[in-house]
């Protein structure tokens, strides 16, 4: 339908010195060995996860179906690219990421809806593996699982007999093992009151919804299906600063997700006027895999094989809303001493005013961040009761629903989908300082992860701004932010990202 294009998690893999000695480049034979080793490891991941080996029949129909594939052709799905030593590789990687976010991951009948781009620099001792997927089969945590499994497979030197000439033949033992959708695996009971309120909110005619959420909607960013162009930004926070931020979050009984929600809405409150936005409605993507350990779910999963629902690539997620009401937003605006316009003109004075502004706003941030964390925890504590998944049976045609959403005012301002921390060296879990990764490579035998970046294209009818944090254990935190080009002015998006980075550095500053 053209409302969404692609999602990706790009991980940097440090190549063991046994494959690339320090200071040397690959010859043709060594390159072939490296490519075979990596693709064999990918093939094992595909064999282990049924969602990676199904096609989609009737993508444009009212009721599409997954189709079991007899083979997966890597010629169609896995691409290798090399850059010269003199290339500005980081700039090229950023440009490539932005470009591919605007290219739809196809969902054909005869191939799975994922693609992989493997990048290397001549003379470099790393590979960037970009795993891209369509959301019909997988969610963000699935991509994290993909990279965790790929790293494990690389370090055990897997041999996949069914993988020959870059074609993976699916053995009979791996047939008919695709897990059913989440709402078929687990019960999602809904109360009458919840069902009626949510169905009216989602399906009711435009302009007739009532309640406090009406004035919180992102009407300052009207929904436009076209032109679909993604504006993409990302920044990194070094590990010492990140650890200070995490310590501050723990001190205030919240998490990084809670903090990011609070900061995002403080920034919007100070960058948008009361006329433009009285309040805001945010959302957080919640991973439901922690709830997949019930006897009921395990029993259904075991009927289809040895799948562990907690480590299965699938769409096992939901959304939770966060209301930033008029009263809270008004307090933020009143406390802010340097609004988005005006203020001192000289840089030192601007920086001093900014710091004072942050200090004045911080007392409003931490209680709000704690509220977000409590709401997410309550969602998990409540299990599957009164969740959006329980309403799926009431929706006969999702295509019609999406078309209806396009006609309505936009609801959410910011969505956060936090993939957390990925262990880049699971063979030395005791170390958090990142030094063990380099040691593992120098020892010659282990692949490790150096960094991870999570990037998504925005949904045309979805939240205005999408924030995607991810970090490799002991390494930098990367936060990406994207928005549809026609949804807001670029200056607002860039200002939002700059403010968010400044806030995180302010909170993570050393106090010693």
Short mmCIF file of C-alpha atoms in Angstrom, two decimals:
data_model
loop_
_atom_site.label_atom_id
_atom_site.label_comp_id
_atom_site.label_asym_id
_atom_site.label_seq_id
_atom_site.Cartn_x
_atom_site.Cartn_y
_atom_site.Cartn_z
CA UNK A 1 0.00 0.00 0.00
CA UNK A 2 3.07 2.21 0.09
CA UNK A 3 2.72 3.34 3.72
CA UNK A 4 5.98 1.73 4.87
CA UNK A 5 9.21 0.58 3.23
CA UNK A 6 11.91 -1.12 5.30
CA UNK A 7 13.51 -1.77 8.68
CA UNK A 8 17.11 -2.76 9.31
CA UNK A 9 19.65 -3.58 11.99
CA UNK A 10 23.25 -3.13 10.88
CA UNK A 11 25.94 -4.78 12.99
CA UNK A 12 29.69 -4.41 12.64
CA UNK A 13 31.47 -7.77 12.92
CA UNK A 14 35.18 -7.80 13.76
CA UNK A 15 36.80 -10.48 11.59
CA UNK A 16 39.15 -12.90 13.42
CA UNK A 17 42.84 -12.59 12.59
CA UNK A 18 42.75 -16.22 11.51
CA UNK A 19 40.81 -15.01 8.44
CA UNK A 20 42.43 -11.58 8.03
CA UNK A 21 45.86 -11.17 9.67
CA UNK A 22 46.45 -7.75 11.23
CA UNK A 23 47.46 -5.18 8.59
CA UNK A 24 46.74 -7.42 5.61
CA UNK A 25 44.00 -7.48 2.98
CA UNK A 26 42.12 -10.40 1.48
CA UNK A 27 43.21 -12.22 -1.63
CA UNK A 28 40.66 -13.79 -3.96
CA UNK A 29 40.86 -17.19 -2.28
CA UNK A 30 40.61 -15.73 1.21
CA UNK A 31 37.67 -13.59 0.15
CA UNK A 32 35.85 -16.64 -1.18
CA UNK A 33 36.47 -18.47 2.11
CA UNK A 34 35.19 -15.51 4.10
CA UNK A 35 32.04 -15.19 2.00
CA UNK A 36 31.34 -18.91 2.23
CA UNK A 37 31.78 -18.88 6.02
CA UNK A 38 29.46 -15.91 6.49
CA UNK A 39 26.78 -17.21 4.13
CA UNK A 40 26.87 -20.66 5.73
CA UNK A 41 26.29 -19.01 9.11
CA UNK A 42 23.37 -17.05 7.63
CA UNK A 43 21.97 -20.26 6.11
CA UNK A 44 21.94 -21.86 9.55
CA UNK A 45 19.97 -18.90 10.92
CA UNK A 46 17.46 -19.31 8.08
CA UNK A 47 17.08 -23.01 8.85
CA UNK A 48 16.51 -22.27 12.53
CA UNK A 49 13.85 -19.61 11.97
CA UNK A 50 10.80 -20.58 9.87
CA UNK A 51 9.80 -16.93 9.34
CA UNK A 52 12.90 -16.50 7.17
CA UNK A 53 11.85 -19.19 4.67
CA UNK A 54 8.28 -18.35 3.74
CA UNK A 55 6.85 -16.29 0.92
CA UNK A 56 3.68 -14.21 0.99
CA UNK A 57 0.77 -15.10 -1.27
CA UNK A 58 -1.67 -12.33 -2.12
CA UNK A 59 0.14 -9.37 -0.59
CA UNK A 60 -2.46 -6.99 -2.03
CA UNK A 61 -5.42 -9.20 -1.10
CA UNK A 62 -7.73 -8.94 1.89
CA UNK A 63 -6.33 -12.12 3.42
CA UNK A 64 -2.72 -12.88 2.40
CA UNK A 65 -1.13 -16.20 3.33
CA UNK A 66 2.38 -17.39 4.08
CA UNK A 67 3.72 -19.93 1.59
CA UNK A 68 6.30 -22.53 2.55
CA UNK A 69 9.42 -22.37 0.38
CA UNK A 70 11.33 -25.41 -0.79
CA UNK A 71 14.52 -23.41 -1.28
CA UNK A 72 15.98 -19.98 -0.46
CA UNK A 73 18.22 -18.48 -3.14
CA UNK A 74 20.94 -16.25 -1.71
CA UNK A 75 21.63 -14.86 -5.20
CA UNK A 76 18.39 -12.90 -4.76
CA UNK A 77 18.75 -12.03 -1.10
CA UNK A 78 22.40 -11.58 -0.07
CA UNK A 79 24.63 -8.96 -1.69
CA UNK A 80 28.31 -8.19 -1.06
CA UNK A 81 29.87 -4.78 -1.68
CA UNK A 82 33.42 -3.58 -1.21
CA UNK A 83 34.75 -0.05 -0.70
CA UNK A 84 38.24 1.23 -1.45
CA UNK A 85 40.65 2.27 1.28
CA UNK A 86 40.31 5.93 0.35
CA UNK A 87 36.52 5.99 0.50
CA UNK A 88 34.75 8.05 3.17
CA UNK A 89 33.15 4.86 4.33
CA UNK A 90 31.07 6.17 7.24
CA UNK A 91 29.51 8.80 4.99
CA UNK A 92 28.84 6.18 2.33
CA UNK A 93 27.28 3.85 4.90
CA UNK A 94 24.96 6.59 6.16
CA UNK A 95 23.95 7.47 2.62
CA UNK A 96 23.34 3.81 1.82
CA UNK A 97 21.20 3.35 4.92
CA UNK A 98 19.06 6.36 4.06
CA UNK A 99 18.62 5.22 0.47
CA UNK A 100 17.62 1.67 1.38
CA UNK A 101 15.08 2.87 3.95
CA UNK A 102 13.13 4.24 0.99
CA UNK A 103 13.28 0.97 -0.98
CA UNK A 104 10.52 -1.45 -0.11
CA UNK A 105 11.50 -4.93 1.03
CA UNK A 106 9.53 -6.96 -1.47
CA UNK A 107 7.12 -9.62 -0.22
CA UNK A 108 6.82 -12.07 -3.14
CA UNK A 109 5.29 -15.51 -3.19
CA UNK A 110 8.50 -17.30 -4.19
CA UNK A 111 11.03 -15.68 -1.81
CA UNK A 112 11.13 -14.47 1.80
CA UNK A 113 10.73 -10.77 2.62
CA UNK A 114 14.21 -10.02 3.87
CA UNK A 115 17.48 -8.99 2.31
CA UNK A 116 21.07 -8.74 3.49
CA UNK A 117 23.81 -6.38 2.40
CA UNK A 118 27.35 -7.23 3.54
CA UNK A 119 29.85 -4.37 3.34
CA UNK A 120 33.60 -4.35 3.73
CA UNK A 121 36.43 -1.88 3.24
CA UNK A 122 39.68 -2.92 1.57
CA UNK A 123 42.24 -3.41 4.30
CA UNK A 124 39.56 -3.26 6.98
CA UNK A 125 39.16 -5.97 9.60
CA UNK A 126 35.39 -5.81 9.85
CA UNK A 127 32.17 -6.51 7.99
CA UNK A 128 28.98 -4.48 8.29
CA UNK A 129 26.03 -6.83 7.95
CA UNK A 130 22.79 -5.01 7.16
CA UNK A 131 19.76 -7.19 7.81
CA UNK A 132 16.58 -5.71 6.33
CA UNK A 133 13.09 -7.10 6.66
CA UNK A 134 9.42 -6.53 5.95
CA UNK A 135 7.13 -6.35 8.95
CA UNK A 136 4.75 -9.05 7.73
CA UNK A 137 7.03 -11.74 9.19
CA UNK A 138 9.30 -10.14 11.78
CA UNK A 139 9.62 -7.38 14.37
CA UNK A 140 12.65 -5.47 15.64
CA UNK A 141 13.57 -8.04 18.29
CA UNK A 142 13.67 -10.61 15.49
CA UNK A 143 16.52 -8.67 13.88
CA UNK A 144 18.36 -8.65 17.19
CA UNK A 145 17.88 -12.43 17.41
CA UNK A 146 19.15 -12.75 13.85
CA UNK A 147 22.44 -11.05 14.69
CA UNK A 148 22.84 -12.96 17.96
CA UNK A 149 22.38 -16.26 16.14
CA UNK A 150 24.62 -15.21 13.27
CA UNK A 151 27.41 -14.31 15.69
CA UNK A 152 27.05 -17.68 17.43
CA UNK A 153 27.10 -19.56 14.12
CA UNK A 154 30.21 -17.73 12.94
CA UNK A 155 32.02 -18.78 16.09
CA UNK A 156 31.15 -22.48 15.85
CA UNK A 157 32.08 -22.80 12.16
CA UNK A 158 28.80 -24.33 11.09
CA UNK A 159 28.55 -26.56 8.05
CA UNK A 160 25.13 -26.61 6.39
CA UNK A 161 24.94 -29.54 3.99
CA UNK A 162 21.74 -28.22 2.45
CA UNK A 163 23.51 -25.00 1.38
CA UNK A 164 25.15 -25.46 -2.01
CA UNK A 165 26.02 -22.91 -4.71
CA UNK A 166 24.38 -20.17 -2.64
CA UNK A 167 21.03 -21.99 -2.58
CA UNK A 168 19.61 -23.34 0.66
CA UNK A 169 17.36 -26.36 0.16
CA UNK A 170 14.87 -26.72 3.00
CA UNK A 171 14.91 -30.34 4.28
CA UNK A 172 11.63 -32.18 4.95
CA UNK A 173 12.37 -32.09 8.69
CA UNK A 174 12.03 -28.30 8.61
CA UNK A 175 8.69 -28.21 6.82
CA UNK A 176 5.40 -27.13 8.41
CA UNK A 177 7.12 -25.58 11.43
CA UNK A 178 6.01 -21.94 11.11
CA UNK A 179 4.50 -20.76 14.36
CA UNK A 180 0.96 -19.37 14.17
CA UNK A 181 0.41 -15.63 14.76
CA UNK A 182 0.63 -14.30 18.28
CA UNK A 183 -3.11 -14.07 18.84
CA UNK A 184 -3.42 -17.76 17.93
CA UNK A 185 -0.58 -18.81 20.24
CA UNK A 186 -1.89 -17.08 23.34
CA UNK A 187 -5.25 -15.92 24.60
CA UNK A 188 -5.81 -12.16 24.63
CA UNK A 189 -8.96 -11.59 26.70
CA UNK A 190 -10.55 -8.15 26.49
CA UNK A 191 -13.19 -6.57 28.69
CA UNK A 192 -16.29 -5.10 27.12
CA UNK A 193 -15.35 -1.60 28.18
CA UNK A 194 -11.85 -1.84 26.74
CA UNK A 195 -13.10 -3.32 23.47
CA UNK A 196 -15.74 -0.65 22.95
CA UNK A 197 -13.42 2.25 23.78
CA UNK A 198 -10.58 1.03 21.57
CA UNK A 199 -12.79 0.08 18.65
CA UNK A 200 -14.42 3.51 18.73
CA UNK A 201 -11.00 5.16 18.89
CA UNK A 202 -9.70 3.13 15.95
CA UNK A 203 -12.79 2.67 13.82
CA UNK A 204 -14.97 5.65 14.71
CA UNK A 205 -15.60 8.40 12.11
CA UNK A 206 -13.02 11.20 11.92
CA UNK A 207 -13.82 14.14 14.19
CA UNK A 208 -16.33 12.27 16.36
CA UNK A 209 -13.97 10.70 18.90
CA UNK A 210 -14.24 12.17 22.38
CA UNK A 211 -12.11 12.21 25.49
CA UNK A 212 -8.80 13.68 26.56
CA UNK A 213 -6.81 12.03 23.76
CA UNK A 214 -8.41 14.26 21.12
CA UNK A 215 -6.39 17.33 22.14
CA UNK A 216 -3.23 15.23 22.41
CA UNK A 217 -3.25 14.13 18.79
CA UNK A 218 -0.46 15.23 16.48
CA UNK A 219 -2.64 17.46 14.34
CA UNK A 220 0.43 19.66 13.82
CA UNK A 221 1.64 16.97 11.40
CA UNK A 222 -1.17 16.06 8.97
CA UNK A 223 -1.00 12.59 7.43
CA UNK A 224 0.17 12.49 3.82
CA UNK A 225 0.70 9.18 2.06
CA UNK A 226 2.86 10.79 -0.63
CA UNK A 227 5.52 11.69 -1.42
CA UNK A 228 7.16 8.95 0.62
CA UNK A 229 10.72 10.06 1.44
CA UNK A 230 12.45 9.21 4.70
CA UNK A 231 14.49 11.76 6.60
CA UNK A 232 17.00 9.75 8.62
CA UNK A 233 19.45 10.79 11.35
CA UNK A 234 21.45 9.00 14.00
CA UNK A 235 23.99 9.77 16.69
CA UNK A 236 26.06 7.81 19.18
CA UNK A 237 26.71 8.11 22.91
CA UNK A 238 29.99 6.70 24.21
CA UNK A 239 29.81 3.91 26.76
CA UNK A 240 31.04 5.88 29.83
CA UNK A 241 28.37 8.53 29.20
CA UNK A 242 25.80 5.79 28.59
CA UNK A 243 26.63 4.16 31.91
CA UNK A 244 26.12 7.50 33.67
CA UNK A 245 22.73 7.82 31.98
CA UNK A 246 21.72 4.29 33.00
CA UNK A 247 22.84 5.00 36.59
CA UNK A 248 20.73 8.16 36.63
CA UNK A 249 17.75 6.21 35.30
CA UNK A 250 18.10 3.60 38.03
CA UNK A 251 18.39 6.32 40.66
CA UNK A 252 15.06 7.73 39.47
CA UNK A 253 13.37 4.33 39.12
CA UNK A 254 13.08 4.40 35.37
CA UNK A 255 14.74 3.07 32.21
CA UNK A 256 16.33 4.51 29.08
CA UNK A 257 13.00 4.07 27.28
CA UNK A 258 11.18 6.03 29.98
CA UNK A 259 13.79 8.77 29.84
CA UNK A 260 13.64 9.00 26.04
CA UNK A 261 9.86 9.32 26.13
CA UNK A 262 10.05 12.13 28.69
CA UNK A 263 12.85 13.95 26.87
CA UNK A 264 11.13 13.66 23.49
CA UNK A 265 7.99 15.32 24.77
CA UNK A 266 9.88 18.01 26.67
CA UNK A 267 11.64 18.87 23.41
CA UNK A 268 8.41 18.98 21.44
CA UNK A 269 6.81 21.11 24.15
CA UNK A 270 9.56 23.69 23.83
CA UNK A 271 9.81 23.59 20.03
CA UNK A 272 6.08 23.75 19.29
CA UNK A 273 3.80 26.53 20.48
CA UNK A 274 0.65 26.02 22.54
CA UNK A 275 -1.33 26.95 19.45
CA UNK A 276 0.34 24.16 17.48
CA UNK A 277 0.13 21.49 20.18
CA UNK A 278 -1.59 21.54 23.56
CA UNK A 279 -0.38 18.06 24.52
CA UNK A 280 1.10 14.91 23.06
CA UNK A 281 0.40 11.22 22.72
CA UNK A 282 3.47 8.99 22.61
CA UNK A 283 3.82 5.24 22.19
CA UNK A 284 6.32 2.51 23.00
CA UNK A 285 6.77 -0.81 21.23
CA UNK A 286 6.67 -3.56 23.87
CA UNK A 287 8.27 -6.95 23.29
CA UNK A 288 5.81 -9.68 24.33
CA UNK A 289 8.32 -12.53 24.27
CA UNK A 290 8.69 -12.44 28.08
CA UNK A 291 5.04 -13.55 28.18
CA UNK A 292 5.64 -16.45 25.81
CA UNK A 293 6.74 -18.88 28.53
CA UNK A 294 3.27 -19.98 29.61
CA UNK A 295 2.39 -23.71 29.40
CA UNK A 296 -0.34 -22.93 26.86
CA UNK A 297 2.06 -21.20 24.45
CA UNK A 298 4.81 -23.81 24.91
CA UNK A 299 2.37 -26.64 24.20
CA UNK A 300 1.21 -25.07 20.93
CA UNK A 301 4.77 -24.27 19.89
CA UNK A 302 6.06 -27.80 20.58
CA UNK A 303 3.45 -29.24 18.24
CA UNK A 304 5.32 -27.56 15.39
CA UNK A 305 8.85 -28.50 16.39
CA UNK A 306 11.43 -27.41 18.92
CA UNK A 307 10.81 -23.68 18.65
CA UNK A 308 11.32 -21.56 21.75
CA UNK A 309 8.75 -18.75 21.48
CA UNK A 310 11.00 -16.46 23.53
CA UNK A 311 13.73 -16.76 20.87
CA UNK A 312 11.58 -16.98 17.77
CA UNK A 313 11.70 -14.51 14.91
CA UNK A 314 8.10 -13.36 14.51
CA UNK A 315 5.80 -10.43 15.27
CA UNK A 316 5.57 -10.80 19.04
CA UNK A 317 5.05 -7.18 20.04
CA UNK A 318 2.41 -4.68 21.01
CA UNK A 319 2.09 -0.93 21.57
CA UNK A 320 1.39 1.08 24.70
CA UNK A 321 0.32 4.73 24.72
CA UNK A 322 1.65 7.51 26.96
CA UNK A 323 -0.37 10.66 27.52
CA UNK A 324 1.44 13.97 27.95
CA UNK A 325 -1.49 16.10 28.97
CA UNK A 326 -2.09 19.83 28.71
CA UNK A 327 -1.16 20.46 32.34
CA UNK A 328 2.24 18.74 32.10
CA UNK A 329 3.09 20.40 28.77
CA UNK A 330 2.12 23.80 30.20
CA UNK A 331 4.45 23.26 33.15
CA UNK A 332 7.28 22.39 30.78
CA UNK A 333 6.73 25.53 28.74
CA UNK A 334 6.54 27.67 31.85
CA UNK A 335 9.76 26.19 33.23
CA UNK A 336 11.68 26.65 30.02
CA UNK A 337 13.79 29.80 30.08
CA UNK A 338 14.98 29.54 26.48
CA UNK A 339 12.22 28.79 24.03
CA UNK A 340 12.89 27.59 20.53
CA UNK A 341 13.18 31.18 19.28
CA UNK A 342 15.08 34.15 20.69
CA UNK A 343 17.57 34.16 23.54
CA UNK A 344 21.23 35.17 23.61
CA UNK A 345 23.03 35.43 20.31
CA UNK A 346 26.58 34.61 21.42
CA UNK A 347 27.52 30.92 21.60
CA UNK A 348 28.89 30.85 25.19
CA UNK A 349 25.80 32.67 26.44
CA UNK A 350 23.54 30.31 24.48
CA UNK A 351 25.25 27.26 25.98
CA UNK A 352 24.94 28.68 29.50
CA UNK A 353 21.27 29.47 28.96
CA UNK A 354 20.70 25.98 27.55
CA UNK A 355 22.28 24.38 30.61
CA UNK A 356 20.12 26.52 32.91
CA UNK A 357 17.07 25.56 30.88
CA UNK A 358 17.87 21.88 31.25
CA UNK A 359 18.45 22.24 34.98
CA UNK A 360 15.07 23.95 35.31
CA UNK A 361 13.29 21.25 33.31
CA UNK A 362 14.98 18.20 34.83
CA UNK A 363 12.64 18.02 37.88
CA UNK A 364 9.72 17.58 35.47
CA UNK A 365 11.50 14.91 33.44
CA UNK A 366 12.29 12.23 36.00
CA UNK A 367 8.77 11.79 37.46
CA UNK A 368 7.41 11.57 33.90
CA UNK A 369 10.07 9.02 32.94
CA UNK A 370 9.20 6.95 36.00
CA UNK A 371 5.53 7.01 35.00
CA UNK A 372 6.43 5.62 31.55
CA UNK A 373 8.47 2.80 33.06
CA UNK A 374 5.61 1.94 35.46
CA UNK A 375 3.11 1.85 32.59
CA UNK A 376 5.28 -0.53 30.57
CA UNK A 377 5.84 -2.76 33.58
CA UNK A 378 2.10 -2.83 34.30
CA UNK A 379 1.45 -3.85 30.70
CA UNK A 380 3.78 -6.84 31.18
CA UNK A 381 2.43 -7.63 34.66
CA UNK A 382 -1.12 -7.68 33.31
CA UNK A 383 -0.08 -10.33 30.80
CA UNK A 384 -2.22 -10.55 27.69
CA UNK A 385 -5.39 -9.01 29.14
CA UNK A 386 -6.85 -5.92 27.43
CA UNK A 387 -4.19 -5.72 24.74
CA UNK A 388 -4.57 -4.53 21.15
CA UNK A 389 -3.89 -8.07 19.97
CA UNK A 390 -7.19 -9.13 21.49
CA UNK A 391 -9.04 -6.89 19.04
CA UNK A 392 -7.60 -8.42 15.88
CA UNK A 393 -10.58 -10.76 15.47
CA UNK A 394 -12.84 -7.71 15.10
CA UNK A 395 -10.93 -6.38 12.08
CA UNK A 396 -11.99 -8.18 8.87
CA UNK A 397 -9.87 -6.15 6.45
CA UNK A 398 -6.62 -4.48 7.49
CA UNK A 399 -6.16 -2.79 4.14
CA UNK A 400 -9.45 -0.98 4.64
CA UNK A 401 -8.37 -0.04 8.17
CA UNK A 402 -5.10 1.46 6.96
CA UNK A 403 -6.92 3.43 4.25
CA UNK A 404 -9.25 4.75 6.93
CA UNK A 405 -6.33 5.80 9.15
CA UNK A 406 -4.92 7.94 6.35
CA UNK A 407 -8.10 10.02 6.43
CA UNK A 408 -7.94 10.72 10.15
CA UNK A 409 -5.83 13.13 12.21
CA UNK A 410 -2.46 11.70 13.18
CA UNK A 411 -2.50 10.32 16.73
CA UNK A 412 1.06 9.83 17.95
CA UNK A 413 3.94 12.28 18.07
CA UNK A 414 6.80 9.92 18.99
CA UNK A 415 7.23 6.15 19.06
CA UNK A 416 10.18 4.44 20.73
CA UNK A 417 11.25 0.93 19.84
CA UNK A 418 14.22 0.01 22.00
CA UNK A 419 16.09 -3.19 21.16
CA UNK A 420 18.28 -2.89 24.24
CA UNK A 421 21.74 -4.39 24.46
CA UNK A 422 23.24 -7.08 22.25
CA UNK A 423 26.17 -9.08 23.59
CA UNK A 424 29.00 -8.66 21.11
CA UNK A 425 31.27 -11.19 22.81
CA UNK A 426 29.12 -13.80 24.57
CA UNK A 427 32.20 -15.90 25.22
CA UNK A 428 33.43 -13.34 27.76
CA UNK A 429 30.26 -12.09 29.40
CA UNK A 430 32.08 -10.92 32.52
CA UNK A 431 33.59 -7.92 30.75
CA UNK A 432 31.60 -4.72 30.23
CA UNK A 433 34.41 -2.42 29.16
CA UNK A 434 34.60 -3.53 25.53
CA UNK A 435 38.29 -4.44 25.76
CA UNK A 436 37.53 -8.15 25.56
CA UNK A 437 36.20 -7.76 22.00
CA UNK A 438 39.58 -6.56 20.75
CA UNK A 439 41.30 -9.27 22.77
CA UNK A 440 39.08 -11.91 21.20
CA UNK A 441 40.08 -10.80 17.71
CA UNK A 442 43.76 -10.65 18.57
CA UNK A 443 43.56 -14.21 19.84
CA UNK A 444 42.67 -15.07 16.26
CA UNK A 445 39.64 -17.25 16.64
CA UNK A 446 36.54 -15.29 17.58
CA UNK A 447 34.11 -13.07 15.76
CA UNK A 448 32.81 -10.18 17.86
CA UNK A 449 30.40 -7.28 17.42
CA UNK A 450 31.72 -3.73 17.56
CA UNK A 451 28.51 -1.74 17.11
CA UNK A 452 24.85 -1.96 16.14
CA UNK A 453 22.50 0.55 14.51
CA UNK A 454 18.71 0.11 14.31
CA UNK A 455 17.02 2.04 11.48
CA UNK A 456 13.42 2.05 10.30
CA UNK A 457 11.33 3.86 7.74
CA UNK A 458 8.31 5.71 9.16
CA UNK A 459 4.74 4.55 8.65
CA UNK A 460 2.94 7.25 6.69
CA UNK A 461 -0.05 7.04 9.04
CA UNK A 462 2.01 6.40 12.17
CA UNK A 463 3.89 8.54 14.71
CA UNK A 464 5.64 11.65 13.44
CA UNK A 465 9.05 10.73 14.84
CA UNK A 466 10.50 7.26 15.36
CA UNK A 467 13.33 6.69 17.85
CA UNK A 468 15.32 3.44 17.72
CA UNK A 469 18.03 2.85 20.38
CA UNK A 470 20.38 -0.14 20.40
CA UNK A 471 23.84 -0.80 21.90
CA UNK A 472 26.47 -3.50 21.84
CA UNK A 473 27.47 -4.45 25.38
CA UNK A 474 30.38 -2.30 26.52
CA UNK A 475 30.22 -0.16 23.37
CA UNK A 476 28.43 2.94 22.11
CA UNK A 477 24.70 3.50 22.20
CA UNK A 478 23.28 4.40 18.80
CA UNK A 479 19.95 6.20 18.53
CA UNK A 480 18.40 6.69 15.13
CA UNK A 481 15.53 9.04 14.40
CA UNK A 482 13.45 9.21 11.26
CA UNK A 483 10.39 10.96 9.92
CA UNK A 484 8.52 11.26 6.65
CA UNK A 485 9.85 14.24 4.74
CA UNK A 486 6.40 15.69 4.08
CA UNK A 487 5.27 15.22 7.71
CA UNK A 488 7.28 18.05 9.31
CA UNK A 489 9.80 20.71 8.42
CA UNK A 490 13.37 19.41 8.31
CA UNK A 491 14.43 22.16 10.72
CA UNK A 492 12.06 20.79 13.37
CA UNK A 493 13.34 17.25 12.89
CA UNK A 494 16.98 18.29 13.00
CA UNK A 495 16.34 20.47 16.04
CA UNK A 496 14.61 17.59 17.80
CA UNK A 497 17.56 15.26 17.19
CA UNK A 498 20.11 17.89 18.25
CA UNK A 499 18.18 18.61 21.45
CA UNK A 500 17.85 14.92 22.28
CA UNK A 501 21.58 14.35 21.92
CA UNK A 502 22.31 17.45 24.01
CA UNK A 503 19.94 16.27 26.74
CA UNK A 504 21.50 12.81 26.91
CA UNK A 505 24.98 14.29 27.16
CA UNK A 506 23.74 16.66 29.86
CA UNK A 507 22.28 13.80 31.91
CA UNK A 508 25.29 11.58 31.25
CA UNK A 509 27.89 14.20 32.12
CA UNK A 510 30.50 13.14 34.64
CA UNK A 511 29.78 14.36 38.14
CA UNK A 512 33.18 13.43 39.52
#
